[in-house]
């Protein structure tokens, strides 16, 4: 097992560069993760050796490409502990996966008067598909609110999820506050009322062990690019019975069985939901990223990030000039931390940090209803991954101190 | 100490305008009002303008939230266009836009912008150009009398 972090950084040449004359400190992993050499090499190998279209030919390359593509599906199946590969559908990413559910299961099952329950901490990708679905169907969208510490209010969830609820859709981990949500408990609640449970795992799968059967969720969505795979590949997991009963998402090649002039029949799972030529190389890259993560061990990945959060979060919360949003307890926190320097706009902070080589996100993080609820326009957000080190944490803290000093000095001078 | 580079952006004048913005208030019964948003960061500028019968800007005020750059830019823009005709103000908006985009412009036109010309340094901070242009964009929309709420969807 390879767990030496200094060893790991060599797999990511992009990290070894100067940005604004300072060593790059990449802390925007919740937006997208960097890709190790192993993933890039897998893409190169596929394109240089095996490239062909899948499931469509009898020639050798077509067979090799098909094996590579379906091998990636097997890796995903094992990685999230799906019951079988038929339950793993390749998509463009978590957004595409969630839209797929809303457009197929949602269209077929939601009727006027039905209710869909989501949480106020959802990313727009797990909010707008449901918002638009209820508008089309004259159904109702309800929000589970937050506790003062930025966690889901489970008492509120208990009142919002009722026998009228048909779908509950909640993020496994918040892309803003780093909160980890109690998916098992929510799923039980949903099932008790006959609703299905949809989980947005975009911020969880890259960072912690995920077992979809243990969670007992009905659907689970995530993106490849946040777990070091290429952009444009993602996964929708769904329970076989539900997937089998759902109408197709898109129509075209691959997803059909027989096509006649005036009617068609659909391919079996999972290909029923994979119309047209898929992102074959992307799937191969995702398989390589999963190999990389499994080689490290997801428990080790989680422990490494936890160690960095244990250092970073208390330093931020102890600073009276900094406001942190979300749980203050490092143990209940992923490596995603939203904060502001009091009196400074996060865009100004992010520009200053960038001058120190530190890359963070600033903005509303595609969670405008959450920002509104927190009474904020925007925040800065630092997010960690496996190749980050204590050095990166120290550089962020140093750069924040420099930023505070720069602006306080300049503001005093200006008066 | 690479924050020294920030001095070229956060000049004293800019920080002063951000800290003590001029014309930061709503106008009652303004002849034209415009709200623009930058959806990428959530910044909002509400701009109120009084135009008289000769199309001269006789009063201007803004409210809203935003970063140092967007707030100071709104303050400097308001200073610069107050008392100007609609056509002159639109020309200044064009000059400002050309300046921050690094396009060709004339020094004489820059001089018209007063303090706002200092934001030419934003060229070195491409991620922040939208912050600087938000209020000027509100001005353009207001003067062209497109009175509905709009989002800044383009760079």
Coordinates of C-alpha atoms in Angstrom, one line a residue:
Chain A
X1 CA 0.0 0.0 0.0
X2 CA 1.3 3.4 -1.0
X3 CA 0.4 6.0 1.6
X4 CA 3.5 8.2 1.7
X5 CA 2.2 11.6 0.7
X6 CA 5.5 13.0 -0.5
X7 CA 5.6 10.0 -2.8
X8 CA 2.1 10.8 -4.0
X9 CA 2.7 14.4 -5.1
X10 CA 5.1 13.0 -7.8
X11 CA 2.0 11.5 -9.5
X12 CA 0.6 15.0 -10.0
X13 CA 3.1 17.1 -12.1
X14 CA 0.6 20.0 -12.2
X15 CA 1.2 20.6 -8.5
X16 CA 4.9 21.2 -9.1
X17 CA 4.7 24.8 -10.5
X18 CA 4.9 28.4 -9.4
X19 CA 1.8 30.5 -9.6
X20 CA 2.4 34.2 -9.3
X21 CA 6.0 33.3 -8.3
X22 CA 4.8 31.2 -5.4
X23 CA 4.5 27.4 -5.1
X24 CA 1.0 26.3 -6.2
X25 CA -1.3 25.4 -3.3
X26 CA -4.3 23.9 -4.9
X27 CA -7.3 24.1 -2.5
X28 CA -10.1 24.1 -5.0
X29 CA -10.7 20.3 -5.0
X30 CA -14.4 20.5 -4.4
X31 CA -14.6 22.2 -7.8
X32 CA -12.4 19.6 -9.6
X33 CA -9.5 17.4 -8.6
X34 CA -6.2 17.1 -10.3
X35 CA -5.4 14.0 -12.4
X36 CA -2.5 11.7 -11.5
X37 CA -0.1 10.4 -14.2
X38 CA -1.8 7.0 -13.9
X39 CA -5.1 8.4 -15.1
X40 CA -3.5 10.4 -18.0
X41 CA -1.5 7.3 -19.0
X42 CA -4.7 5.2 -19.0
X43 CA -6.3 7.7 -21.4
X44 CA -3.2 7.8 -23.6
X45 CA -3.0 4.0 -23.7
X46 CA -6.6 3.7 -24.6
X47 CA -6.4 6.2 -27.5
X48 CA -3.0 4.8 -28.7
X49 CA -3.9 1.1 -28.4
X50 CA -7.6 0.2 -28.0
X51 CA -9.7 3.0 -29.4
X52 CA -12.8 1.9 -31.2
X53 CA -16.6 2.2 -30.7
X54 CA -18.1 -0.2 -28.2
X55 CA -20.7 -2.9 -28.5
X56 CA -20.8 -2.3 -32.3
X57 CA -18.2 -4.4 -34.0
X58 CA -16.8 -7.8 -34.4
X59 CA -13.2 -6.6 -35.0
X60 CA -10.5 -6.9 -32.4
X61 CA -10.2 -3.2 -31.4
X62 CA -14.0 -3.0 -31.0
X63 CA -13.8 -5.9 -28.7
X64 CA -10.9 -4.5 -26.7
X65 CA -12.6 -1.1 -26.3
X66 CA -15.8 -2.8 -25.2
X67 CA -13.9 -4.8 -22.6
X68 CA -12.1 -1.7 -21.4
X69 CA -15.4 0.2 -21.1
X70 CA -17.3 -2.6 -19.3
X71 CA -14.3 -3.3 -17.1
X72 CA -14.6 0.3 -15.9
X73 CA -18.2 -0.3 -15.1
X74 CA -17.2 -3.4 -13.0
X75 CA -14.7 -1.2 -11.1
X76 CA -17.4 1.3 -10.3
X77 CA -19.7 -1.5 -9.3
X78 CA -17.2 -2.8 -6.8
X79 CA -16.1 0.7 -5.7
X80 CA -19.5 1.7 -4.5
X81 CA -20.7 -1.9 -3.8
X82 CA -23.6 -1.9 -6.2
X83 CA -25.3 -5.3 -6.5
X84 CA -24.4 -5.7 -10.1
X85 CA -23.0 -3.8 -13.1
X86 CA -26.5 -3.4 -14.6
X87 CA -27.2 -0.9 -11.8
X88 CA -24.3 1.4 -12.9
X89 CA -25.1 3.8 -15.7
X90 CA -22.4 6.0 -17.2
X91 CA -23.4 9.7 -17.5
X92 CA -21.7 13.0 -18.1
X93 CA -21.5 13.7 -14.4
X94 CA -23.6 14.1 -11.3
X95 CA -25.7 16.9 -12.8
X96 CA -26.5 14.6 -15.8
X97 CA -27.3 11.7 -13.4
X98 CA -29.7 13.8 -11.3
X99 CA -31.4 15.2 -14.5
X100 CA -31.8 11.7 -15.7
X101 CA -33.8 10.7 -12.6
X102 CA -36.0 13.8 -12.7
X103 CA -36.6 13.4 -16.4
X104 CA -37.4 9.6 -16.3
X105 CA -38.5 8.4 -12.9
X106 CA -39.8 11.9 -12.0
X107 CA -41.8 12.4 -15.2
X108 CA -43.3 8.9 -14.9
X109 CA -44.1 9.0 -11.2
X110 CA -44.8 12.5 -10.0
X111 CA -48.4 13.7 -10.1
X112 CA -50.2 16.9 -9.1
X113 CA -50.3 17.2 -5.3
X114 CA -47.2 15.0 -4.8
X115 CA -44.3 16.3 -2.7
X116 CA -40.6 16.2 -3.3
X117 CA -38.3 16.9 -0.3
X118 CA -34.8 18.2 -0.7
X119 CA -32.5 20.1 1.7
X120 CA -31.6 23.8 1.8
X121 CA -27.9 22.9 1.4
X122 CA -28.3 21.3 -2.0
X123 CA -26.1 22.3 -5.0
X124 CA -28.2 23.7 -7.8
X125 CA -27.7 20.3 -9.6
X126 CA -29.8 18.6 -7.0
X127 CA -32.3 21.5 -6.7
X128 CA -33.3 22.8 -10.1
X129 CA -34.2 19.5 -11.7
X130 CA -36.7 18.9 -8.8
X131 CA -37.9 22.6 -8.8
X132 CA -38.6 22.4 -12.5
X133 CA -40.3 19.0 -12.2
X134 CA -42.7 20.1 -9.6
X135 CA -43.5 23.2 -11.7
X136 CA -44.3 20.9 -14.7
X137 CA -46.4 18.5 -12.5
X138 CA -48.1 21.0 -10.2
X139 CA -46.4 19.2 -7.3
X140 CA -44.8 20.7 -4.3
X141 CA -41.1 21.2 -3.3
X142 CA -40.2 21.2 0.4
X143 CA -36.9 22.0 2.0
X144 CA -35.3 20.4 5.1
X145 CA -33.8 23.3 7.0
X146 CA -30.5 23.5 8.9
X147 CA -29.5 23.5 12.6
X148 CA -27.5 26.5 13.8
X149 CA -24.3 24.5 13.3
X150 CA -25.0 23.9 9.6
X151 CA -26.3 20.3 9.9
X152 CA -29.5 19.0 8.6
X153 CA -32.4 19.5 11.1
X154 CA -33.6 15.9 11.4
X155 CA -36.6 16.9 13.4
X156 CA -37.6 19.2 10.5
X157 CA -36.9 16.3 8.1
X158 CA -39.4 14.2 10.1
X159 CA -42.1 16.8 9.6
X160 CA -41.4 17.5 6.0
X161 CA -41.2 13.8 4.8
X162 CA -44.8 12.6 4.9
X163 CA -47.0 10.1 3.0
X164 CA -47.4 12.7 0.3
X165 CA -43.6 12.6 -0.3
X166 CA -42.6 10.7 -3.4
X167 CA -38.9 11.6 -3.7
X168 CA -36.4 12.7 -1.1
X169 CA -33.2 14.0 -2.6
X170 CA -30.3 15.1 -0.4
X171 CA -26.5 15.5 -0.8
X172 CA -24.3 13.0 1.0
X173 CA -21.9 15.8 1.8
X174 CA -22.3 19.6 1.4
X175 CA -20.2 21.3 -1.3
X176 CA -20.2 24.5 0.8
X177 CA -20.1 23.7 4.5
X178 CA -18.5 20.2 4.5
X179 CA -21.4 18.7 6.4
X180 CA -21.8 15.0 6.1
X181 CA -25.5 14.2 6.1
X182 CA -27.2 11.1 7.8
X183 CA -28.2 9.4 4.6
X184 CA -29.1 6.1 6.3
X185 CA -31.6 7.8 8.6
X186 CA -33.1 9.9 5.8
X187 CA -33.4 6.8 3.6
X188 CA -35.3 5.0 6.4
X189 CA -37.6 8.0 6.8
X190 CA -38.2 8.2 3.1
X191 CA -38.9 4.4 2.8
X192 CA -41.3 4.4 5.8
X193 CA -43.4 6.9 3.8
X194 CA -43.1 5.0 0.6
X195 CA -40.8 7.6 -1.0
X196 CA -37.6 6.9 -2.9
X197 CA -34.3 8.2 -1.8
X198 CA -32.0 10.0 -4.2
X199 CA -28.5 10.9 -2.9
X200 CA -26.1 13.4 -4.6
X201 CA -22.7 11.9 -3.8
X202 CA -20.5 14.3 -5.8
X203 CA -18.7 15.5 -2.7
X204 CA -18.6 12.1 -0.9
X205 CA -17.5 9.4 -3.3
X206 CA -14.0 11.0 -3.9
X207 CA -13.4 11.4 -0.1
X208 CA -14.8 8.5 1.9
X209 CA -15.9 4.8 1.5
X210 CA -19.4 4.7 0.0
X211 CA -21.5 1.5 0.0
X212 CA -24.8 2.2 -1.8
X213 CA -26.3 -1.1 -0.5
X214 CA -25.5 -0.2 3.1
X215 CA -27.0 3.3 2.6
X216 CA -30.0 1.6 1.0
X217 CA -30.5 4.6 -1.3
X218 CA -32.5 4.1 -4.5
X219 CA -30.4 6.3 -6.6
X220 CA -26.9 7.7 -6.1
X221 CA -25.2 10.2 -8.4
X222 CA -21.5 11.3 -8.7
X223 CA -19.0 12.8 -11.0
X224 CA -15.7 11.4 -12.2
X225 CA -13.7 14.7 -12.4
X226 CA -13.9 15.3 -8.6
X227 CA -12.2 12.0 -8.0
X228 CA -9.3 12.5 -10.4
X229 CA -11.0 11.1 -13.5
X230 CA -11.4 13.2 -16.6
X231 CA -14.3 15.7 -16.9
X232 CA -17.4 14.5 -18.8
X233 CA -17.8 11.1 -17.1
X234 CA -20.0 10.4 -14.2
X235 CA -22.2 7.7 -12.7
X236 CA -25.8 7.1 -11.8
X237 CA -26.4 4.1 -9.6
X238 CA -30.0 2.9 -9.3
X239 CA -31.7 -0.2 -7.9
X240 CA -32.5 -2.6 -10.7
X241 CA -36.3 -2.7 -10.2
X242 CA -36.5 1.0 -10.4
X243 CA -34.2 1.4 -13.4
X244 CA -36.1 -1.4 -15.2
X245 CA -39.4 0.2 -14.8
X246 CA -38.2 3.7 -15.9
X247 CA -38.6 5.0 -19.4
X248 CA -35.4 5.8 -21.3
X249 CA -33.7 9.2 -20.9
X250 CA -32.5 9.7 -24.5
X251 CA -33.1 7.9 -27.7
X252 CA -30.7 6.8 -30.4
X253 CA -28.0 4.2 -31.0
X254 CA -26.9 1.7 -28.3
X255 CA -30.0 2.1 -26.1
X256 CA -32.3 0.1 -28.5
X257 CA -33.0 -3.5 -29.0
X258 CA -35.2 -3.6 -32.2
X259 CA -36.2 -0.6 -34.2
X260 CA -39.1 -0.8 -36.6
X261 CA -40.7 2.0 -38.6
X262 CA -43.2 3.0 -36.0
X263 CA -42.0 1.4 -32.8
X264 CA -38.9 0.3 -30.9
X265 CA -37.9 -1.8 -28.0
X266 CA -35.2 -0.9 -25.5
X267 CA -31.9 -2.5 -24.7
X268 CA -31.4 -4.1 -21.3
X269 CA -29.8 -2.4 -18.3
X270 CA -27.6 -0.5 -18.1
X271 CA -27.4 0.3 -21.8
X272 CA -31.0 1.4 -22.0
X273 CA -29.8 4.7 -20.5
X274 CA -26.7 5.1 -22.6
X275 CA -27.9 6.5 -25.9
X276 CA -25.3 7.3 -28.5
X277 CA -21.5 6.8 -28.4
X278 CA -20.6 7.3 -24.7
X279 CA -17.5 8.9 -23.2
X280 CA -15.5 5.6 -23.6
X281 CA -12.1 7.0 -22.8
X282 CA -13.6 8.9 -19.8
X283 CA -15.0 5.7 -18.4
X284 CA -11.5 4.1 -18.8
X285 CA -10.0 7.1 -17.0
X286 CA -12.6 6.7 -14.2
X287 CA -11.6 3.1 -13.9
X288 CA -7.9 4.2 -13.6
X289 CA -8.9 6.8 -10.9
X290 CA -10.7 4.1 -9.0
X291 CA -7.6 1.9 -9.2
X292 CA -5.6 4.8 -7.8
X293 CA -8.0 5.4 -4.9
X294 CA -8.3 1.7 -4.1
X295 CA -4.6 1.4 -4.0
X296 CA -4.5 4.1 -1.4
X297 CA -7.6 2.8 0.4
X298 CA -10.6 5.0 0.9
X299 CA -10.3 4.8 4.6
X300 CA -6.7 6.2 4.3
X301 CA -8.0 8.9 2.0
X302 CA -10.6 9.9 4.5
X303 CA -8.1 9.7 7.4
X304 CA -5.6 11.9 5.6
X305 CA -8.1 14.6 4.8
X306 CA -9.4 14.4 8.4
X307 CA -5.9 15.0 9.7
X308 CA -5.6 18.2 7.6
X309 CA -9.1 19.3 8.7
X310 CA -8.1 18.7 12.3
X311 CA -5.3 21.2 11.8
X312 CA -7.0 23.8 9.5
X313 CA -10.5 24.1 10.9
X314 CA -9.5 25.0 14.5
X315 CA -7.1 27.6 13.3
X316 CA -9.8 29.2 11.2
X317 CA -12.5 29.1 13.9
X318 CA -10.1 30.4 16.6
X319 CA -9.4 33.5 14.4
X320 CA -11.8 36.2 15.5
X321 CA -11.3 38.0 12.1
X322 CA -12.5 34.9 10.3
X323 CA -16.1 33.5 10.1
X324 CA -16.5 29.8 9.3
X325 CA -19.8 28.4 8.0
X326 CA -20.8 24.9 8.8
X327 CA -20.0 22.5 11.6
X328 CA -17.1 23.5 13.8
X329 CA -16.4 20.0 14.8
X330 CA -13.6 18.7 12.6
X331 CA -14.8 15.1 13.0
X332 CA -18.1 15.9 11.4
X333 CA -16.5 17.7 8.5
X334 CA -15.2 16.8 5.1
X335 CA -12.3 18.7 3.7
X336 CA -14.6 21.4 2.4
X337 CA -14.5 24.6 4.5
X338 CA -16.4 27.8 3.7
X339 CA -15.3 31.0 5.4
X340 CA -15.0 34.8 5.1
X341 CA -12.5 37.3 6.5
X342 CA -14.8 39.7 8.3
X343 CA -15.2 43.0 6.4
X344 CA -13.7 41.7 3.2
X345 CA -15.4 40.4 0.1
X346 CA -14.4 36.8 -0.8
X347 CA -13.4 37.9 -4.3
X348 CA -10.9 40.3 -2.8
X349 CA -9.7 37.5 -0.5
X350 CA -9.4 35.0 -3.4
X351 CA -7.4 37.4 -5.5
X352 CA -5.0 38.1 -2.6
X353 CA -4.6 34.4 -1.9
X354 CA -4.0 33.8 -5.6
X355 CA -1.1 36.2 -5.5
X356 CA 0.3 33.9 -2.8
X357 CA -0.2 30.9 -5.1
X358 CA -3.2 29.6 -3.1
X359 CA -6.1 28.6 -5.2
X360 CA -9.5 28.7 -3.5
X361 CA -13.0 29.2 -4.8
X362 CA -15.0 32.4 -4.1
X363 CA -18.7 32.8 -4.8
X364 CA -22.0 31.2 -4.1
X365 CA -20.8 27.7 -4.9
X366 CA -23.9 26.9 -7.0
X367 CA -25.9 27.0 -3.8
X368 CA -27.8 30.3 -3.9
X369 CA -30.7 29.2 -1.7
X370 CA -28.2 28.1 1.0
X371 CA -26.3 31.5 0.7
X372 CA -29.6 33.3 1.1
X373 CA -30.5 31.2 4.1
X374 CA -27.1 31.9 5.7
X375 CA -27.6 35.6 4.9
X376 CA -24.6 35.7 2.7
X377 CA -23.8 36.9 -0.8
X378 CA -20.7 34.7 -1.2
X379 CA -17.9 33.0 0.7
X380 CA -14.4 31.8 0.1
X381 CA -14.0 28.0 0.1
X382 CA -10.9 25.9 0.7
X383 CA -11.3 22.2 -0.2
X384 CA -8.7 19.5 0.4
X385 CA -7.7 16.3 -1.3
X386 CA -5.4 13.4 -0.9
X387 CA -2.3 15.2 -2.4
X388 CA -2.6 18.2 -0.1
X389 CA -0.2 18.4 2.8
X390 CA 0.3 20.1 6.1
X391 CA 2.5 22.5 4.1
X392 CA -0.6 23.5 2.1
X393 CA -2.5 24.2 5.3
X394 CA 0.3 26.3 6.6
X395 CA 0.5 28.2 3.3
X396 CA -3.2 29.0 3.4
X397 CA -3.0 30.2 7.0
X398 CA 0.1 32.3 6.1
X399 CA -1.6 33.8 3.0
X400 CA -4.8 34.6 5.0
X401 CA -2.7 36.4 7.6
X402 CA -0.9 38.4 4.8
X403 CA -4.3 39.2 3.3
X404 CA -5.7 40.5 6.5
X405 CA -2.6 42.6 7.1
X406 CA -2.6 44.0 3.5
X407 CA -6.1 45.2 3.7
X408 CA -6.0 46.5 7.2
X409 CA -2.8 48.4 6.5
X410 CA -4.2 49.8 3.2
X411 CA -7.5 50.7 4.7
X412 CA -5.9 52.6 7.6
X413 CA -3.7 54.4 5.2
X414 CA -6.7 55.3 3.1
X415 CA -8.5 57.0 5.9
Chain B
X1 CA 5.7 38.9 -0.1
X2 CA 4.0 38.6 -3.4
X3 CA 1.1 40.5 -2.0
X4 CA 3.0 43.6 -3.0
X5 CA 1.6 42.9 -6.5
X6 CA -1.8 43.7 -5.1
X7 CA -0.8 47.3 -4.7
X8 CA -1.2 47.8 -8.4
X9 CA -4.8 46.7 -8.1
X10 CA -5.9 47.9 -4.7
X11 CA -4.6 51.5 -5.1
X12 CA -5.3 53.9 -2.3
X13 CA -7.9 55.7 -4.4
X14 CA -9.7 52.5 -5.0
X15 CA -9.7 51.5 -1.3
X16 CA -10.8 54.9 -0.4
X17 CA -13.8 54.7 -2.7
X18 CA -14.7 51.2 -1.5
X19 CA -14.4 52.3 2.1
X20 CA -16.3 55.6 1.7
X21 CA -18.3 55.2 -1.5
X22 CA -19.7 58.3 -3.1
X23 CA -23.4 58.4 -4.1
X24 CA -24.2 55.2 -2.3
X25 CA -27.9 55.7 -1.6
X26 CA -31.2 55.2 -3.4
X27 CA -32.9 58.1 -5.2
X28 CA -36.6 58.6 -4.6
X29 CA -38.6 59.0 -7.8
X30 CA -35.6 58.4 -10.0
X31 CA -36.3 58.8 -13.7
X32 CA -34.4 55.6 -14.5
X33 CA -33.5 52.6 -12.3
X34 CA -31.6 49.5 -13.2
X35 CA -30.6 46.4 -11.2
X36 CA -27.8 44.2 -12.5
X37 CA -26.3 41.1 -11.0
X38 CA -23.1 39.2 -11.5
X39 CA -24.4 35.6 -11.1
X40 CA -20.9 34.2 -10.7
X41 CA -20.4 35.9 -7.4
X42 CA -23.8 37.2 -6.4
X43 CA -22.8 40.9 -6.5
X44 CA -25.8 43.3 -7.1
X45 CA -25.9 46.9 -8.2
X46 CA -29.1 48.9 -8.1
X47 CA -28.6 52.1 -10.0
X48 CA -30.9 55.2 -9.8
X49 CA -30.5 58.0 -12.3
X50 CA -32.3 61.3 -12.7
X51 CA -32.2 62.6 -16.3
X52 CA -33.6 66.1 -17.1
X53 CA -35.3 67.1 -20.3
X54 CA -31.9 67.8 -21.9
X55 CA -30.8 64.2 -21.2
X56 CA -28.3 65.4 -18.6
X57 CA -27.7 63.2 -15.5
X58 CA -28.6 65.5 -12.7
X59 CA -28.5 63.0 -9.9
X60 CA -27.2 59.5 -9.4
X61 CA -27.2 56.9 -6.6
X62 CA -26.4 53.2 -6.2
X63 CA -27.1 50.5 -3.6
X64 CA -26.1 46.9 -3.5
X65 CA -23.4 44.5 -2.3
X66 CA -20.1 43.6 -3.7
X67 CA -16.4 43.4 -3.5
X68 CA -13.9 46.2 -3.1
X69 CA -13.5 46.5 -6.9
X70 CA -17.2 46.5 -7.8
X71 CA -18.1 49.0 -5.0
X72 CA -15.3 51.4 -5.7
X73 CA -16.0 51.2 -9.4
X74 CA -19.6 52.1 -8.8
X75 CA -18.5 55.0 -6.7
X76 CA -16.0 56.3 -9.3
X77 CA -18.5 55.8 -12.1
X78 CA -21.1 57.8 -10.3
X79 CA -18.6 60.6 -9.7
X80 CA -17.5 60.6 -13.4
X81 CA -20.9 60.7 -15.1
X82 CA -22.8 63.1 -12.8
X83 CA -23.6 66.2 -14.8
X84 CA -22.8 64.5 -18.1
X85 CA -25.2 64.0 -20.9
X86 CA -26.6 60.6 -21.7
X87 CA -24.5 60.4 -24.9
X88 CA -21.3 61.4 -23.1
X89 CA -22.0 58.9 -20.3
X90 CA -22.5 56.1 -22.8
X91 CA -19.3 57.1 -24.5
X92 CA -17.5 57.0 -21.2
X93 CA -18.9 53.5 -20.5
X94 CA -17.5 52.4 -23.9
X95 CA -14.1 53.9 -23.0
X96 CA -14.1 52.2 -19.6
X97 CA -15.0 48.9 -21.2
X98 CA -12.2 49.2 -23.8
X99 CA -9.7 50.1 -21.1
X100 CA -10.4 47.2 -18.8
X101 CA -10.5 44.7 -21.8
X102 CA -7.1 46.0 -22.9
X103 CA -8.5 47.4 -26.2
X104 CA -7.2 50.5 -27.8
X105 CA -8.4 53.8 -26.3
X106 CA -7.4 57.4 -26.3
X107 CA -5.7 59.2 -23.3
X108 CA -8.1 62.1 -23.8
X109 CA -11.1 59.8 -23.3
X110 CA -9.4 58.2 -20.2
X111 CA -9.0 61.6 -18.7
X112 CA -12.8 62.0 -18.9
X113 CA -13.2 59.0 -16.5
X114 CA -11.5 60.9 -13.6
X115 CA -10.7 58.4 -10.8
X116 CA -12.3 55.5 -12.7
X117 CA -9.3 55.5 -15.1
X118 CA -7.2 54.0 -12.2
X119 CA -9.0 50.7 -12.7
X120 CA -6.9 50.2 -15.9
X121 CA -4.7 47.9 -13.7
X122 CA -7.5 45.4 -13.7
X123 CA -6.2 44.2 -17.0
X124 CA -3.6 42.2 -15.1
X125 CA -6.4 40.5 -13.0
X126 CA -8.7 39.0 -15.7
X127 CA -10.8 37.2 -13.2
X128 CA -11.8 40.6 -11.7
X129 CA -12.8 42.5 -14.9
X130 CA -16.5 41.7 -14.4
X131 CA -16.3 43.3 -10.9
X132 CA -15.1 46.5 -12.4
X133 CA -17.6 46.6 -15.3
X134 CA -20.7 45.7 -13.3
X135 CA -21.7 49.3 -12.5
X136 CA -20.8 50.7 -15.9
X137 CA -22.9 47.9 -17.4
X138 CA -25.8 49.0 -15.1
X139 CA -25.3 52.6 -16.4
X140 CA -25.5 51.5 -20.0
X141 CA -28.6 49.4 -19.5
X142 CA -30.2 52.3 -17.5
X143 CA -29.5 54.9 -20.1
X144 CA -30.6 52.6 -22.9
X145 CA -33.8 52.3 -20.9
X146 CA -34.1 48.6 -20.8
X147 CA -35.8 48.7 -17.5
X148 CA -36.1 45.1 -16.5
X149 CA -33.9 43.2 -14.1
X150 CA -31.0 41.6 -16.0
X151 CA -28.1 39.3 -15.2
X152 CA -24.7 39.9 -16.5
X153 CA -24.4 36.7 -18.5
X154 CA -21.4 37.7 -20.6
X155 CA -17.9 38.8 -20.0

